[in-house]
């Protein structure tokens, strides 16, 4: 039976968790009271400009959780939104405080998961010896460095400060909690902190956390697949045995069937009419989706390990790939294939690194590689995939530490430690500086336009921000640029036409509304514009007559 050095282990675990929450509070705390931006405010309101009933009257969400417990929905997240509303009404700080707590909680769970997976008996199947202070250091130092990578990464800003991403944060928290409970259930009865739990209790905790994740956001449905791959990858399921092979095939079949039934239920396959890629005129197809997201996944890897400020943006203009002849798509597919093959080849020597690579793809591939997505490259999608990158980093750091300890190369150890510290400081400073981009709508959309000067979404939303700041001239200038760069964007002409009414430019307003109807002739909701246009043309004729 394995023995544990309880005091060093408990102190190291507690110190690591405390450091996570302190660093998280210092790094993200100054941004909690930033104003609402993007669709945060609208997601908390209904179409009539009133508080969303799920916030003011959350009893319906609670009722659905009780009487329809097996139906995936987001009611548990709406209940936490309702709690934020009760505490602070429409104060952004109360909503972001919960987001920050969830992010720190995710980082804390990741730290505990890494500590477990770095132990020699967890992934490799080796027989563990009694722990020592030196051995514990070889585990906790890489785990803490990888956790800091996840905690302080600038990509996390899109989830912590973007209030609407509470759904993703909360689902990730329970997803990681369920996976951690599963790991504990598959270990000996004694946990590293010295508390005794039976496997049944840990399995029950894993199931309950999975249920909570499904009711936070539907993306959590990949968890059974992640656990199944973990069991196969670590050799806990021996596929050489016929019985185990059949059980594995049945498990894969059930997970696949559940996935497709879920997709059919929410109507994803009835959305084949959507334009793939924001601003693209290409209709969705499985081939375009697969090739385009393959490129997006490559960009996610790149931004995870090299998040240069010029590559980061709330919104990305990302053109879809249309054929296998696209060199970028072919290169991305080759890179992904190399990573997956590499994950299989290092299964014995660096099992945690290989499983981290698999984690990344298991999180992103099922919901994003095949199902219709109007936006292809979105940074907040990396949130739950980032723990996979942290696993890869922790495994490489632990392996490097073991190798340097064996060769006793103190100088090289100092150099590598210094490079790691510089990289982590770079992440922290980038996150600290980039946090100011979220200080308000103008700062946010100015940042997007620095990277994409002709961005349709950014020009339109910055015009709205100018209007809220009572700067209609600047708003009109943005809308002028919008229709120049996007002459087929009907809503741009509609918005400019309505703004021209403010300046009493009736002729110009009528021309813009005519253009709106020309671009969207069959939309029934534009009947209101047709009526407005008739009255506007009469007003324009009257104004012209008075001038004569």
Short mmCIF file of C-alpha atoms in Angstrom, two decimals:
data_model
loop_
_atom_site.label_atom_id
_atom_site.label_comp_id
_atom_site.label_asym_id
_atom_site.label_seq_id
_atom_site.Cartn_x
_atom_site.Cartn_y
_atom_site.Cartn_z
CA UNK A 1 0.00 0.00 0.00
CA UNK A 2 1.20 3.45 -0.81
CA UNK A 3 2.19 5.72 2.06
CA UNK A 4 1.92 9.49 2.06
CA UNK A 5 3.86 12.21 3.79
CA UNK A 6 0.77 14.02 5.01
CA UNK A 7 2.16 17.26 6.40
CA UNK A 8 4.29 18.33 3.39
CA UNK A 9 1.54 17.22 1.01
CA UNK A 10 -1.21 19.10 2.83
CA UNK A 11 0.90 22.24 3.15
CA UNK A 12 1.91 22.14 -0.51
CA UNK A 13 -1.67 21.59 -1.69
CA UNK A 14 -3.03 24.33 0.57
CA UNK A 15 -0.28 26.78 -0.36
CA UNK A 16 -0.87 26.14 -4.05
CA UNK A 17 -4.61 26.71 -3.78
CA UNK A 18 -4.10 29.87 -1.72
CA UNK A 19 -1.64 31.20 -4.30
CA UNK A 20 -4.17 30.53 -7.08
CA UNK A 21 -6.90 32.64 -5.45
CA UNK A 22 -4.53 35.46 -4.43
CA UNK A 23 -2.98 35.77 -7.89
CA UNK A 24 -6.41 35.53 -9.54
CA UNK A 25 -7.83 38.29 -7.34
CA UNK A 26 -4.85 40.59 -7.95
CA UNK A 27 -4.82 40.00 -11.69
CA UNK A 28 -8.53 40.19 -12.52
CA UNK A 29 -9.94 42.09 -9.53
CA UNK A 30 -9.34 45.60 -10.96
CA UNK A 31 -11.57 44.76 -13.91
CA UNK A 32 -14.63 43.56 -12.00
CA UNK A 33 -16.42 46.91 -12.12
CA UNK A 34 -15.85 47.60 -15.80
CA UNK A 35 -19.15 48.48 -17.51
CA UNK A 36 -21.18 45.96 -19.49
CA UNK A 37 -19.89 45.41 -23.02
CA UNK A 38 -20.79 43.52 -26.16
CA UNK A 39 -23.95 41.46 -25.50
CA UNK A 40 -23.58 41.24 -21.70
CA UNK A 41 -26.36 43.70 -20.95
CA UNK A 42 -28.70 42.29 -23.61
CA UNK A 43 -28.24 38.74 -22.35
CA UNK A 44 -29.59 39.84 -18.96
CA UNK A 45 -32.57 41.64 -20.50
CA UNK A 46 -35.44 40.51 -22.70
CA UNK A 47 -36.59 41.93 -26.04
CA UNK A 48 -38.80 44.53 -24.32
CA UNK A 49 -35.86 45.98 -22.39
CA UNK A 50 -36.98 44.42 -19.10
CA UNK A 51 -35.05 42.17 -16.75
CA UNK A 52 -34.88 38.61 -18.04
CA UNK A 53 -37.56 36.61 -16.18
CA UNK A 54 -34.97 33.95 -15.37
CA UNK A 55 -33.18 36.53 -13.23
CA UNK A 56 -36.18 38.12 -11.55
CA UNK A 57 -38.17 34.89 -11.14
CA UNK A 58 -35.76 31.95 -11.09
CA UNK A 59 -38.33 29.57 -9.66
CA UNK A 60 -39.02 28.22 -13.16
CA UNK A 61 -35.37 27.24 -13.62
CA UNK A 62 -35.34 25.49 -10.25
CA UNK A 63 -38.57 23.69 -11.11
CA UNK A 64 -37.12 22.41 -14.39
CA UNK A 65 -34.01 21.13 -12.61
CA UNK A 66 -36.18 19.19 -10.17
CA UNK A 67 -38.81 17.78 -12.54
CA UNK A 68 -36.64 17.38 -15.66
CA UNK A 69 -33.24 16.50 -14.17
CA UNK A 70 -32.00 14.54 -17.20
CA UNK A 71 -32.67 17.20 -19.82
CA UNK A 72 -29.50 19.17 -20.69
CA UNK A 73 -30.09 22.89 -20.33
CA UNK A 74 -28.49 25.95 -18.74
CA UNK A 75 -30.82 26.41 -15.80
CA UNK A 76 -28.14 25.96 -13.15
CA UNK A 77 -26.15 28.84 -14.62
CA UNK A 78 -29.28 30.97 -14.79
CA UNK A 79 -29.77 30.33 -11.08
CA UNK A 80 -26.29 31.73 -10.35
CA UNK A 81 -27.12 34.72 -12.57
CA UNK A 82 -30.29 35.18 -10.51
CA UNK A 83 -28.22 35.11 -7.31
CA UNK A 84 -25.94 37.81 -8.75
CA UNK A 85 -29.00 39.87 -9.64
CA UNK A 86 -30.40 39.53 -6.13
CA UNK A 87 -27.09 40.69 -4.65
CA UNK A 88 -26.29 43.60 -6.94
CA UNK A 89 -29.15 44.11 -9.40
CA UNK A 90 -27.45 45.38 -12.59
CA UNK A 91 -24.06 46.07 -11.02
CA UNK A 92 -21.47 44.40 -13.34
CA UNK A 93 -19.14 43.77 -10.40
CA UNK A 94 -21.43 41.24 -8.75
CA UNK A 95 -21.61 39.19 -11.94
CA UNK A 96 -17.88 39.29 -12.64
CA UNK A 97 -17.05 38.43 -9.03
CA UNK A 98 -18.78 35.07 -9.51
CA UNK A 99 -16.97 34.61 -12.83
CA UNK A 100 -13.64 35.28 -11.09
CA UNK A 101 -14.46 32.83 -8.30
CA UNK A 102 -15.32 30.15 -10.88
CA UNK A 103 -12.09 30.82 -12.80
CA UNK A 104 -9.99 30.53 -9.64
CA UNK A 105 -11.96 27.41 -8.73
CA UNK A 106 -11.19 25.90 -12.14
CA UNK A 107 -7.51 26.71 -11.65
CA UNK A 108 -7.58 25.15 -8.18
CA UNK A 109 -9.18 21.96 -9.49
CA UNK A 110 -6.67 21.83 -12.33
CA UNK A 111 -3.87 22.11 -9.77
CA UNK A 112 -5.26 19.15 -7.81
CA UNK A 113 -5.72 17.15 -11.03
CA UNK A 114 -2.14 17.82 -12.10
CA UNK A 115 -0.82 16.80 -8.69
CA UNK A 116 -2.66 13.50 -9.02
CA UNK A 117 -1.64 12.86 -12.63
CA UNK A 118 2.02 13.68 -11.99
CA UNK A 119 2.28 10.94 -9.37
CA UNK A 120 4.12 7.98 -10.92
CA UNK A 121 1.39 5.43 -10.20
CA UNK A 122 -1.48 7.42 -11.71
CA UNK A 123 -0.74 7.31 -15.45
CA UNK A 124 2.22 5.02 -15.89
CA UNK A 125 1.10 2.18 -13.67
CA UNK A 126 4.45 2.06 -11.90
CA UNK A 127 4.59 0.99 -8.29
CA UNK A 128 5.03 4.10 -6.16
CA UNK A 129 7.50 4.37 -3.33
CA UNK A 130 7.13 6.32 -0.12
CA UNK A 131 7.11 10.00 -0.86
CA UNK A 132 9.78 12.43 0.23
CA UNK A 133 10.06 16.17 0.35
CA UNK A 134 12.24 16.14 -2.78
CA UNK A 135 9.80 13.88 -4.60
CA UNK A 136 6.86 16.05 -3.63
CA UNK A 137 8.71 19.11 -4.95
CA UNK A 138 9.11 17.42 -8.34
CA UNK A 139 5.33 17.12 -8.44
CA UNK A 140 4.05 20.34 -6.94
CA UNK A 141 6.42 22.78 -8.69
CA UNK A 142 5.47 21.70 -12.27
CA UNK A 143 1.80 21.49 -11.23
CA UNK A 144 1.85 25.01 -9.83
CA UNK A 145 3.68 26.44 -12.87
CA UNK A 146 1.17 24.84 -15.27
CA UNK A 147 -1.73 26.05 -13.13
CA UNK A 148 -0.35 29.58 -13.21
CA UNK A 149 -0.17 29.26 -17.01
CA UNK A 150 -3.90 28.51 -17.05
CA UNK A 151 -4.85 31.05 -14.39
CA UNK A 152 -2.95 34.04 -15.79
CA UNK A 153 -3.33 33.36 -19.49
CA UNK A 154 -4.64 36.38 -21.43
CA UNK A 155 -7.17 34.19 -23.25
CA UNK A 156 -8.95 33.70 -19.91
CA UNK A 157 -9.94 37.39 -19.93
CA UNK A 158 -12.57 36.55 -22.54
CA UNK A 159 -14.28 34.28 -20.00
CA UNK A 160 -13.71 36.12 -16.72
CA UNK A 161 -14.62 39.67 -17.79
CA UNK A 162 -17.13 38.69 -20.48
CA UNK A 163 -20.14 38.15 -18.22
CA UNK A 164 -22.06 36.07 -20.76
CA UNK A 165 -19.32 33.44 -20.60
CA UNK A 166 -20.53 32.42 -17.13
CA UNK A 167 -22.10 29.44 -18.91
CA UNK A 168 -18.70 28.21 -20.10
CA UNK A 169 -16.94 28.97 -16.81
CA UNK A 170 -19.50 27.17 -14.68
CA UNK A 171 -19.61 24.15 -16.99
CA UNK A 172 -15.80 24.00 -16.92
CA UNK A 173 -15.76 24.16 -13.12
CA UNK A 174 -18.09 21.18 -12.74
CA UNK A 175 -16.40 19.37 -15.65
CA UNK A 176 -13.03 19.55 -13.90
CA UNK A 177 -14.62 18.70 -10.55
CA UNK A 178 -16.19 15.57 -12.04
CA UNK A 179 -12.92 14.50 -13.66
CA UNK A 180 -11.04 15.06 -10.38
CA UNK A 181 -13.60 12.99 -8.47
CA UNK A 182 -13.28 10.24 -11.07
CA UNK A 183 -9.50 10.21 -10.64
CA UNK A 184 -9.90 9.94 -6.88
CA UNK A 185 -12.41 7.14 -7.24
CA UNK A 186 -9.92 5.13 -9.31
CA UNK A 187 -7.13 5.51 -6.73
CA UNK A 188 -6.49 3.81 -3.37
CA UNK A 189 -8.80 4.73 -0.53
CA UNK A 190 -6.41 7.29 0.98
CA UNK A 191 -6.34 10.68 -0.76
CA UNK A 192 -3.22 12.91 -0.76
CA UNK A 193 -4.72 15.18 1.88
CA UNK A 194 -5.22 12.30 4.25
CA UNK A 195 -9.03 12.23 4.17
CA UNK A 196 -10.65 8.86 3.60
CA UNK A 197 -13.36 8.54 0.98
CA UNK A 198 -14.73 5.38 -0.46
CA UNK A 199 -14.73 4.92 -4.20
CA UNK A 200 -18.51 4.94 -4.20
CA UNK A 201 -18.62 8.41 -2.70
CA UNK A 202 -16.12 9.71 -5.24
CA UNK A 203 -18.05 8.10 -8.11
CA UNK A 204 -21.23 9.69 -6.77
CA UNK A 205 -19.48 13.06 -6.59
CA UNK A 206 -18.28 12.62 -10.18
CA UNK A 207 -21.80 11.86 -11.36
CA UNK A 208 -23.32 14.78 -9.48
CA UNK A 209 -20.70 17.20 -10.85
CA UNK A 210 -21.32 15.91 -14.38
CA UNK A 211 -25.05 16.52 -13.93
CA UNK A 212 -24.30 20.06 -12.75
CA UNK A 213 -21.99 20.64 -15.74
CA UNK A 214 -24.69 19.53 -18.20
CA UNK A 215 -27.12 21.99 -16.61
CA UNK A 216 -24.55 24.77 -16.88
CA UNK A 217 -23.78 24.42 -20.60
CA UNK A 218 -24.36 21.62 -23.07
CA UNK A 219 -20.67 21.43 -24.03
CA UNK A 220 -20.14 19.21 -20.97
CA UNK A 221 -21.57 16.21 -22.83
CA UNK A 222 -17.99 15.35 -23.91
CA UNK A 223 -16.99 14.35 -20.36
CA UNK A 224 -17.84 10.61 -20.68
CA UNK A 225 -15.76 10.52 -23.85
CA UNK A 226 -12.84 12.21 -22.06
CA UNK A 227 -13.02 9.73 -19.17
CA UNK A 228 -13.27 6.78 -21.56
CA UNK A 229 -10.18 7.92 -23.46
CA UNK A 230 -8.37 8.42 -20.15
CA UNK A 231 -9.15 4.85 -19.11
CA UNK A 232 -8.01 3.46 -22.47
CA UNK A 233 -4.94 5.67 -22.77
CA UNK A 234 -3.68 4.81 -19.30
CA UNK A 235 -4.17 1.10 -19.91
CA UNK A 236 -6.83 0.69 -17.25
CA UNK A 237 -9.05 -0.79 -19.94
CA UNK A 238 -7.21 -3.61 -21.70
CA UNK A 239 -8.50 -3.65 -25.27
CA UNK A 240 -6.74 -6.95 -25.91
CA UNK A 241 -9.47 -8.68 -23.96
CA UNK A 242 -12.60 -9.31 -26.02
CA UNK A 243 -14.97 -8.37 -23.20
CA UNK A 244 -13.27 -5.06 -22.59
CA UNK A 245 -13.18 -4.35 -26.32
CA UNK A 246 -16.91 -4.97 -26.64
CA UNK A 247 -17.67 -2.82 -23.59
CA UNK A 248 -15.54 -0.02 -25.03
CA UNK A 249 -17.29 -0.19 -28.40
CA UNK A 250 -20.67 -0.11 -26.63
CA UNK A 251 -19.59 2.91 -24.56
CA UNK A 252 -18.42 4.75 -27.68
CA UNK A 253 -21.67 3.89 -29.43
CA UNK A 254 -23.80 5.16 -26.54
CA UNK A 255 -21.81 8.40 -26.32
CA UNK A 256 -22.04 8.89 -30.08
CA UNK A 257 -25.77 8.18 -30.12
CA UNK A 258 -26.30 10.61 -27.27
CA UNK A 259 -24.32 13.25 -29.12
CA UNK A 260 -26.34 12.95 -32.32
CA UNK A 261 -29.66 12.82 -30.46
CA UNK A 262 -28.67 15.92 -28.57
CA UNK A 263 -27.71 17.68 -31.82
CA UNK A 264 -31.02 16.72 -33.42
CA UNK A 265 -32.99 17.80 -30.37
CA UNK A 266 -31.65 21.34 -30.35
CA UNK A 267 -31.96 21.64 -34.11
CA UNK A 268 -28.30 22.00 -35.03
CA UNK A 269 -28.74 20.10 -38.28
CA UNK A 270 -31.61 22.38 -39.26
CA UNK A 271 -29.21 25.33 -39.30
CA UNK A 272 -27.44 24.36 -42.53
CA UNK A 273 -28.61 27.65 -44.00
CA UNK A 274 -26.27 29.71 -41.81
CA UNK A 275 -23.33 31.51 -43.31
CA UNK A 276 -20.14 29.93 -42.05
CA UNK A 277 -17.58 32.43 -40.92
CA UNK A 278 -18.70 35.82 -39.66
CA UNK A 279 -19.35 38.09 -42.66
CA UNK A 280 -18.94 35.21 -45.11
CA UNK A 281 -21.47 34.58 -47.86
CA UNK A 282 -20.72 30.86 -47.97
CA UNK A 283 -23.41 28.53 -46.70
CA UNK A 284 -22.51 25.87 -44.19
CA UNK A 285 -21.34 22.44 -45.28
CA UNK A 286 -19.57 19.67 -43.34
CA UNK A 287 -16.43 19.98 -45.49
CA UNK A 288 -16.11 23.73 -45.03
CA UNK A 289 -16.74 23.37 -41.30
CA UNK A 290 -14.13 20.65 -40.85
CA UNK A 291 -11.40 22.37 -42.87
CA UNK A 292 -12.03 25.80 -41.37
CA UNK A 293 -12.08 24.61 -37.79
CA UNK A 294 -8.92 22.59 -38.40
CA UNK A 295 -7.21 25.90 -39.14
CA UNK A 296 -8.87 27.51 -36.11
CA UNK A 297 -7.60 24.72 -33.84
CA UNK A 298 -4.06 25.44 -35.04
CA UNK A 299 -4.53 29.10 -34.12
CA UNK A 300 -5.75 28.03 -30.68
CA UNK A 301 -2.57 26.04 -30.05
CA UNK A 302 -0.49 28.99 -31.23
CA UNK A 303 -2.30 31.50 -29.02
CA UNK A 304 -2.13 29.22 -25.99
CA UNK A 305 1.64 28.98 -26.02
CA UNK A 306 2.51 32.28 -27.71
CA UNK A 307 -0.25 34.81 -26.91
CA UNK A 308 1.26 37.87 -28.55
CA UNK A 309 -0.94 40.95 -27.99
CA UNK A 310 -1.30 41.60 -31.72
CA UNK A 311 -2.86 38.13 -32.14
CA UNK A 312 -5.48 38.58 -29.41
CA UNK A 313 -8.92 40.04 -30.07
CA UNK A 314 -12.48 39.63 -28.86
CA UNK A 315 -13.51 39.23 -32.48
CA UNK A 316 -11.54 37.72 -35.37
CA UNK A 317 -12.15 38.04 -39.09
CA UNK A 318 -11.55 34.46 -40.20
CA UNK A 319 -12.30 33.37 -43.76
CA UNK A 320 -13.58 29.81 -44.21
CA UNK A 321 -11.65 27.15 -46.12
CA UNK A 322 -13.49 25.79 -49.12
CA UNK A 323 -11.41 22.86 -50.38
CA UNK A 324 -8.58 20.50 -49.55
CA UNK A 325 -6.45 22.44 -52.02
CA UNK A 326 -6.14 25.22 -49.44
CA UNK A 327 -2.49 25.04 -48.23
CA UNK A 328 -3.38 26.47 -44.81
CA UNK A 329 -5.96 23.72 -44.22
CA UNK A 330 -3.61 20.99 -45.39
CA UNK A 331 -0.84 22.29 -43.13
CA UNK A 332 -3.21 22.46 -40.17
CA UNK A 333 -4.48 18.92 -40.76
CA UNK A 334 -0.91 17.63 -41.03
CA UNK A 335 0.00 19.39 -37.78
CA UNK A 336 -2.98 17.93 -35.94
CA UNK A 337 -2.19 14.44 -37.26
CA UNK A 338 1.42 14.80 -36.10
CA UNK A 339 0.29 15.86 -32.62
CA UNK A 340 -2.15 12.96 -32.30
CA UNK A 341 0.41 10.43 -33.54
CA UNK A 342 2.94 11.94 -31.15
CA UNK A 343 0.46 11.59 -28.27
CA UNK A 344 0.22 7.87 -28.98
CA UNK A 345 3.97 7.42 -29.34
CA UNK A 346 4.78 9.08 -25.99
CA UNK A 347 2.10 7.15 -24.13
CA UNK A 348 4.68 5.19 -22.14
CA UNK A 349 7.38 7.82 -21.60
CA UNK A 350 5.27 10.97 -21.12
CA UNK A 351 1.70 9.81 -20.55
CA UNK A 352 0.45 13.08 -19.08
CA UNK A 353 1.79 15.05 -22.07
CA UNK A 354 0.01 12.71 -24.47
CA UNK A 355 -3.23 12.83 -22.55
CA UNK A 356 -3.05 16.64 -22.46
CA UNK A 357 -2.95 16.67 -26.27
CA UNK A 358 -5.92 14.30 -26.40
CA UNK A 359 -7.81 16.46 -23.87
CA UNK A 360 -7.49 19.48 -26.16
CA UNK A 361 -9.07 17.64 -29.09
CA UNK A 362 -11.68 15.80 -27.03
CA UNK A 363 -12.97 19.16 -25.75
CA UNK A 364 -13.00 21.03 -29.05
CA UNK A 365 -13.62 18.44 -31.77
CA UNK A 366 -17.12 17.09 -30.93
CA UNK A 367 -18.96 20.43 -30.58
CA UNK A 368 -16.98 22.54 -33.05
CA UNK A 369 -15.43 20.36 -35.75
CA UNK A 370 -18.63 19.04 -37.30
CA UNK A 371 -21.59 21.15 -36.13
CA UNK A 372 -22.53 24.47 -37.76
CA UNK A 373 -20.73 27.51 -36.37
CA UNK A 374 -21.37 31.02 -37.65
CA UNK A 375 -18.08 32.15 -36.07
CA UNK A 376 -15.02 30.03 -36.59
CA UNK A 377 -12.18 31.53 -34.53
CA UNK A 378 -13.43 32.55 -31.07
CA UNK A 379 -10.95 32.82 -28.22
CA UNK A 380 -13.28 31.86 -25.37
CA UNK A 381 -13.70 28.42 -26.94
CA UNK A 382 -10.22 27.59 -25.70
CA UNK A 383 -11.16 27.89 -22.02
CA UNK A 384 -11.88 24.23 -21.26
CA UNK A 385 -9.28 23.05 -23.79
CA UNK A 386 -6.55 25.06 -22.01
CA UNK A 387 -6.20 22.48 -19.16
CA UNK A 388 -4.97 20.07 -21.84
CA UNK A 389 -2.19 22.51 -22.71
CA UNK A 390 -1.47 22.85 -18.98
CA UNK A 391 -1.16 19.04 -18.69
CA UNK A 392 1.30 19.03 -21.58
CA UNK A 393 3.32 21.81 -19.97
CA UNK A 394 3.35 20.15 -16.53
CA UNK A 395 4.50 16.84 -18.01
CA UNK A 396 7.35 18.49 -19.94
CA UNK A 397 8.47 20.45 -16.88
CA UNK A 398 8.39 17.34 -14.67
CA UNK A 399 10.34 15.33 -17.26
CA UNK A 400 12.92 18.10 -17.62
CA UNK A 401 13.27 18.29 -13.84
CA UNK A 402 13.88 14.56 -13.56
CA UNK A 403 16.43 14.61 -16.37
CA UNK A 404 18.35 17.54 -14.91
CA UNK A 405 18.32 15.94 -11.47
CA UNK A 406 19.86 12.78 -12.91
CA UNK A 407 22.60 14.62 -14.81
CA UNK A 408 23.19 17.17 -12.02
CA UNK A 409 23.41 20.07 -14.52
CA UNK A 410 22.79 22.96 -12.15
CA UNK A 411 23.63 25.67 -14.68
CA UNK A 412 21.20 24.36 -17.28
CA UNK A 413 18.54 23.99 -14.59
CA UNK A 414 18.95 27.66 -13.64
CA UNK A 415 18.73 28.74 -17.29
CA UNK A 416 15.58 26.72 -17.97
CA UNK A 417 14.02 27.91 -14.72
CA UNK A 418 14.78 31.50 -15.69
CA UNK A 419 13.23 31.05 -19.14
CA UNK A 420 10.10 29.56 -17.56
CA UNK A 421 9.87 32.47 -15.13
CA UNK A 422 10.27 34.99 -17.96
CA UNK A 423 7.52 33.28 -19.97
CA UNK A 424 5.12 33.18 -17.02
CA UNK A 425 5.86 36.84 -16.24
CA UNK A 426 5.17 37.64 -19.88
CA UNK A 427 1.76 35.94 -19.58
CA UNK A 428 0.95 37.88 -16.40
CA UNK A 429 2.00 41.22 -17.84
CA UNK A 430 0.13 40.58 -21.10
CA UNK A 431 -3.02 39.75 -19.16
CA UNK A 432 -2.58 42.81 -16.93
CA UNK A 433 -2.17 45.12 -19.92
CA UNK A 434 -4.87 43.49 -22.03
CA UNK A 435 -7.37 43.70 -19.19
CA UNK A 436 -7.62 47.45 -19.85
CA UNK A 437 -8.99 46.67 -23.33
CA UNK A 438 -12.18 45.48 -21.60
CA UNK A 439 -12.57 48.75 -19.67
CA UNK A 440 -15.42 49.85 -21.92
CA UNK A 441 -17.06 49.29 -25.33
CA UNK A 442 -14.98 51.97 -27.06
CA UNK A 443 -11.67 50.54 -25.84
CA UNK A 444 -12.80 47.04 -26.78
CA UNK A 445 -13.85 47.86 -30.35
CA UNK A 446 -10.89 50.18 -30.88
CA UNK A 447 -8.67 47.20 -30.12
CA UNK A 448 -10.52 45.01 -32.63
CA UNK A 449 -10.27 47.70 -35.31
CA UNK A 450 -6.51 47.99 -34.77
CA UNK A 451 -6.25 44.37 -35.86
CA UNK A 452 -9.11 44.35 -38.39
CA UNK A 453 -9.72 47.92 -39.68
CA UNK A 454 -12.64 46.85 -41.88
CA UNK A 455 -14.39 44.62 -39.32
CA UNK A 456 -18.14 44.80 -39.83
CA UNK A 457 -19.00 43.91 -36.26
CA UNK A 458 -16.45 46.29 -34.75
CA UNK A 459 -17.47 49.28 -36.89
CA UNK A 460 -21.14 48.74 -36.16
CA UNK A 461 -20.63 48.23 -32.41
CA UNK A 462 -18.25 51.16 -32.08
CA UNK A 463 -20.89 53.34 -33.75
CA UNK A 464 -23.37 52.18 -31.10
CA UNK A 465 -20.82 53.00 -28.37
CA UNK A 466 -20.34 56.49 -29.82
CA UNK A 467 -24.09 57.04 -29.76
CA UNK A 468 -24.28 56.00 -26.12
CA UNK A 469 -21.52 58.53 -25.43
CA UNK A 470 -23.56 61.19 -27.26
CA UNK A 471 -21.14 61.45 -30.15
CA UNK A 472 -23.41 61.00 -33.19
CA UNK A 473 -20.89 62.52 -35.62
CA UNK A 474 -18.33 59.84 -34.77
CA UNK A 475 -21.04 57.18 -35.01
CA UNK A 476 -21.99 58.40 -38.49
CA UNK A 477 -18.34 58.30 -39.56
CA UNK A 478 -18.10 54.65 -38.47
CA UNK A 479 -21.30 53.75 -40.30
CA UNK A 480 -20.01 55.49 -43.43
CA UNK A 481 -16.91 53.28 -43.26
CA UNK A 482 -19.09 50.26 -42.59
CA UNK A 483 -21.17 50.57 -45.78
CA UNK A 484 -18.06 51.41 -47.83
CA UNK A 485 -16.29 48.22 -46.76
CA UNK A 486 -19.48 46.11 -46.70
CA UNK A 487 -21.88 47.35 -49.40
CA UNK A 488 -23.97 44.17 -49.04
CA UNK A 489 -24.64 44.63 -45.29
CA UNK A 490 -28.30 45.64 -45.06
CA UNK A 491 -28.27 46.41 -41.35
CA UNK A 492 -25.45 48.86 -41.87
CA UNK A 493 -27.58 50.89 -44.27
CA UNK A 494 -30.55 50.64 -41.93
CA UNK A 495 -28.52 51.91 -38.97
CA UNK A 496 -27.04 54.75 -40.98
CA UNK A 497 -30.47 55.66 -42.32
CA UNK A 498 -31.91 55.95 -38.84
CA UNK A 499 -28.93 58.04 -37.71
CA UNK A 500 -29.36 60.33 -40.68
CA UNK A 501 -32.87 61.01 -39.43
CA UNK A 502 -31.28 62.45 -36.30
CA UNK A 503 -29.38 64.90 -38.49
CA UNK A 504 -32.61 65.59 -40.46
CA UNK A 505 -31.03 64.28 -43.64
CA UNK A 506 -34.34 62.89 -44.91
CA UNK A 507 -33.16 62.27 -48.44
CA UNK A 508 -30.09 60.35 -47.30
CA UNK A 509 -32.13 58.38 -44.77
CA UNK A 510 -34.65 57.41 -47.45
CA UNK A 511 -31.85 56.25 -49.75
CA UNK A 512 -30.33 54.07 -47.00
CA UNK A 513 -33.67 52.48 -46.10
CA UNK A 514 -34.33 51.81 -49.78
CA UNK A 515 -30.96 50.06 -49.94
CA UNK A 516 -31.90 48.00 -46.88
CA UNK A 517 -35.08 46.77 -48.58
CA UNK A 518 -33.17 46.09 -51.78
CA UNK A 519 -30.69 43.83 -49.94
CA UNK A 520 -33.34 42.09 -47.80
CA UNK A 521 -36.48 42.12 -49.95
CA UNK A 522 -38.16 39.05 -48.48
CA UNK A 523 -37.80 39.63 -44.76
CA UNK A 524 -41.27 40.08 -43.18
CA UNK A 525 -39.86 42.03 -40.23
CA UNK A 526 -38.92 44.82 -42.64
CA UNK A 527 -42.57 45.72 -43.23
CA UNK A 528 -42.13 48.34 -40.52
CA UNK A 529 -39.30 49.90 -42.54
CA UNK A 530 -41.51 50.04 -45.62
CA UNK A 531 -44.13 52.00 -43.71
CA UNK A 532 -41.49 54.26 -42.21
CA UNK A 533 -40.03 54.83 -45.65
CA UNK A 534 -43.33 56.00 -47.11
CA UNK A 535 -43.71 58.55 -44.32
CA UNK A 536 -40.06 59.55 -44.66
CA UNK A 537 -40.32 60.17 -48.38
CA UNK A 538 -43.32 62.40 -47.77
CA UNK A 539 -41.36 64.30 -45.12
CA UNK A 540 -38.42 64.67 -47.52
CA UNK A 541 -40.68 66.08 -50.24
CA UNK A 542 -42.22 68.53 -47.77
CA UNK A 543 -38.78 69.66 -46.56
CA UNK A 544 -37.58 70.10 -50.14
CA UNK A 545 -40.67 72.18 -50.96
CA UNK A 546 -40.05 74.49 -48.00
CA UNK A 547 -36.46 75.03 -49.11
CA UNK A 548 -37.61 76.09 -52.57
#
